[in-house]
Amino acid sequence: MTRAAYQQFTSITTRWFDNDIYGHMNNAIHYQLFDTAVNGHLVETGVLDLHHGKTVFLVVETGCQYYSELAFPDVITAGFKVTKLGNSSVRYEVALFRNDVESAAAKGHFVHVNVDRGTRRPVPIGPFVREFLGRLMA
C-alpha cells in the first residue's frame, strides 16, 4: 500500500511514550493515530462539533495490519479515505507512513456510526456531512 492510494493526509509527531519495552510503537498507539487523523480532520473542517453537535460518530469496528515498525522519533503521515458510506455509517481505511517512506508501515480500518448525542441511537448522516465524506471516497 502506497501513499498514492489515499485521498487525505495529516502528519502526526510521535512521542517518547508511544514506544514500548521492545523499542517500537506499541500496537495500541496505531489505533489512536487512526482516530486522531480522521477525527482531527472532521473537527478542523467543521464536519464534527465535539461539544455542541446534535450527533457524534462512535467507533463500532476496527482492525489493523502491521507491515513494519514505527517508533519515536518518527514523524507519521496518516493517509485516509472513505471506502463505504452507508445510511448512518462510514468505513475509513487509514495507512500510517513512517517519515518519507512511500510504503505503509500499517494499514487499518474503522467504522463510525452517526448517533444522536443524547440517545446514542443511530441516525442518518446529514446531507452536508454525506457530501463531505463522499469527497473522501476511494
Short mmCIF file of C-alpha atoms in Angstrom, two decimals:
data_model
loop_
_atom_site.label_atom_id
_atom_site.label_comp_id
_atom_site.label_asym_id
_atom_site.label_seq_id
_atom_site.Cartn_x
_atom_site.Cartn_y
_atom_site.Cartn_z
CA MET A 1 0.00 0.00 0.00
CA THR A 2 1.48 3.35 -1.05
CA ARG A 3 0.63 6.98 -0.44
CA ALA A 4 -0.95 7.24 -3.90
CA ALA A 5 -3.91 5.14 -2.70
CA TYR A 6 -5.17 7.80 -0.25
CA GLN A 7 -7.26 10.94 -0.58
CA GLN A 8 -6.33 12.93 2.53
CA PHE A 9 -3.18 13.21 4.66
CA THR A 10 -2.22 14.52 8.06
CA SER A 11 1.11 14.47 9.90
CA ILE A 12 1.39 13.30 13.48
CA THR A 13 4.52 13.57 15.62
CA THR A 14 5.30 10.52 17.72
CA ARG A 15 6.01 10.78 21.43
CA TRP A 16 8.54 9.03 23.66
CA PHE A 17 5.56 7.44 25.41
CA ASP A 18 4.49 5.71 22.17
CA ASN A 19 7.40 3.25 22.33
CA ASP A 20 7.05 0.08 24.35
CA ILE A 21 9.68 -2.05 26.08
CA TYR A 22 10.65 -3.57 22.70
CA GLY A 23 11.72 -0.18 21.37
CA HIS A 24 8.96 0.29 18.82
CA MET A 25 5.49 1.82 18.82
CA ASN A 26 3.04 -0.22 20.84
CA ASN A 27 0.27 -1.67 18.66
CA ALA A 28 -2.48 0.15 20.60
CA ILE A 29 -0.98 3.50 19.54
CA HIS A 30 -1.75 2.74 15.88
CA TYR A 31 -5.46 2.82 16.70
CA GLN A 32 -5.05 6.16 18.49
CA LEU A 33 -3.33 7.57 15.40
CA PHE A 34 -6.17 6.36 13.14
CA ASP A 35 -8.70 8.07 15.42
CA THR A 36 -6.63 11.27 15.68
CA ALA A 37 -6.12 11.57 11.92
CA VAL A 38 -9.75 11.12 10.90
CA ASN A 39 -11.46 12.89 13.80
CA GLY A 40 -8.93 15.72 13.67
CA HIS A 41 -9.79 16.27 10.02
CA LEU A 42 -13.54 16.17 10.74
CA VAL A 43 -13.15 18.73 13.53
CA GLU A 44 -10.80 21.01 11.54
CA THR A 45 -13.21 21.13 8.60
CA GLY A 46 -16.30 21.78 10.74
CA VAL A 47 -17.92 18.43 9.98
CA LEU A 48 -17.77 17.31 13.61
CA ASP A 49 -18.63 19.58 16.55
CA LEU A 50 -17.33 17.75 19.61
CA HIS A 51 -19.11 19.93 22.15
CA HIS A 52 -22.35 21.19 20.61
CA GLY A 53 -23.21 18.92 17.68
CA LYS A 54 -26.55 17.08 17.78
CA THR A 55 -24.83 13.95 16.51
CA VAL A 56 -21.48 12.28 17.14
CA PHE A 57 -19.63 9.42 15.50
CA LEU A 58 -18.92 6.29 17.55
CA VAL A 59 -16.43 3.60 16.51
CA VAL A 60 -18.12 0.19 16.18
CA GLU A 61 -15.42 -1.81 14.37
CA THR A 62 -11.68 -1.55 13.90
CA GLY A 63 -8.73 -3.58 12.63
CA CYS A 64 -5.07 -3.22 11.68
CA GLN A 65 -2.37 -4.99 9.69
CA TYR A 66 1.27 -4.26 10.53
CA TYR A 67 3.99 -4.29 7.88
CA SER A 68 6.99 -2.58 9.51
CA GLU A 69 7.90 -0.92 12.79
CA LEU A 70 7.19 2.65 13.78
CA ALA A 71 8.92 4.32 16.73
CA PHE A 72 9.68 7.64 18.39
CA PRO A 73 11.04 9.98 16.99
CA ASP A 74 9.38 9.11 13.65
CA VAL A 75 7.02 11.57 12.04
CA ILE A 76 3.95 9.68 10.89
CA THR A 77 1.87 10.66 7.90
CA ALA A 78 -1.61 9.19 8.10
CA GLY A 79 -3.34 8.75 4.77
CA PHE A 80 -7.05 8.03 4.83
CA LYS A 81 -10.08 7.59 2.63
CA VAL A 82 -13.71 6.55 2.86
CA THR A 83 -14.33 3.07 1.46
CA LYS A 84 -18.04 2.75 2.26
CA LEU A 85 -20.72 5.30 3.02
CA GLY A 86 -23.98 3.89 4.36
CA ASN A 87 -27.15 5.50 5.71
CA SER A 88 -25.75 6.07 9.21
CA SER A 89 -22.26 4.60 8.98
CA VAL A 90 -18.96 5.29 7.27
CA ARG A 91 -15.95 2.98 6.84
CA TYR A 92 -12.49 4.52 6.70
CA GLU A 93 -9.22 2.99 5.60
CA VAL A 94 -6.16 4.55 7.20
CA ALA A 95 -2.48 3.92 6.43
CA LEU A 96 0.46 5.06 8.54
CA PHE A 97 3.64 6.04 6.73
CA ARG A 98 7.00 6.42 8.50
CA ASN A 99 8.86 9.64 7.74
CA ASP A 100 9.24 9.88 3.93
CA VAL A 101 8.75 6.15 3.19
CA GLU A 102 6.28 5.52 0.35
CA SER A 103 5.02 2.13 1.62
CA ALA A 104 2.68 1.92 4.60
CA ALA A 105 4.05 0.64 7.90
CA ALA A 106 0.50 -0.22 8.95
CA LYS A 107 -2.93 -0.21 7.36
CA GLY A 108 -6.18 -0.28 9.27
CA HIS A 109 -9.84 0.44 9.10
CA PHE A 110 -12.60 1.59 11.36
CA VAL A 111 -16.32 2.12 11.10
CA HIS A 112 -18.05 5.17 12.52
CA VAL A 113 -21.79 5.15 13.22
CA ASN A 114 -23.53 8.51 13.35
CA VAL A 115 -25.62 8.63 16.54
CA ASP A 116 -27.81 11.11 18.36
CA ARG A 117 -25.69 12.68 21.11
CA GLY A 118 -28.33 12.10 23.81
CA THR A 119 -29.89 8.76 22.94
CA ARG A 120 -26.81 7.18 21.32
CA ARG A 121 -29.12 5.67 18.70
CA PRO A 122 -28.08 5.64 15.03
CA VAL A 123 -29.36 8.47 12.86
CA PRO A 124 -28.90 9.12 9.13
CA ILE A 125 -25.82 11.07 8.10
CA GLY A 126 -26.98 14.56 7.09
CA PRO A 127 -26.53 15.97 3.57
CA PHE A 128 -23.61 18.30 4.40
CA VAL A 129 -21.62 15.53 6.11
CA ARG A 130 -22.57 12.99 3.43
CA GLU A 131 -21.30 15.30 0.68
CA PHE A 132 -18.06 15.92 2.60
CA LEU A 133 -17.47 12.20 3.23
CA GLY A 134 -18.31 11.43 -0.40
CA ARG A 135 -15.36 13.56 -1.47
CA LEU A 136 -13.09 11.24 0.55
CA MET A 137 -14.33 8.14 -1.27
CA ALA A 138 -11.75 5.85 -2.83
#
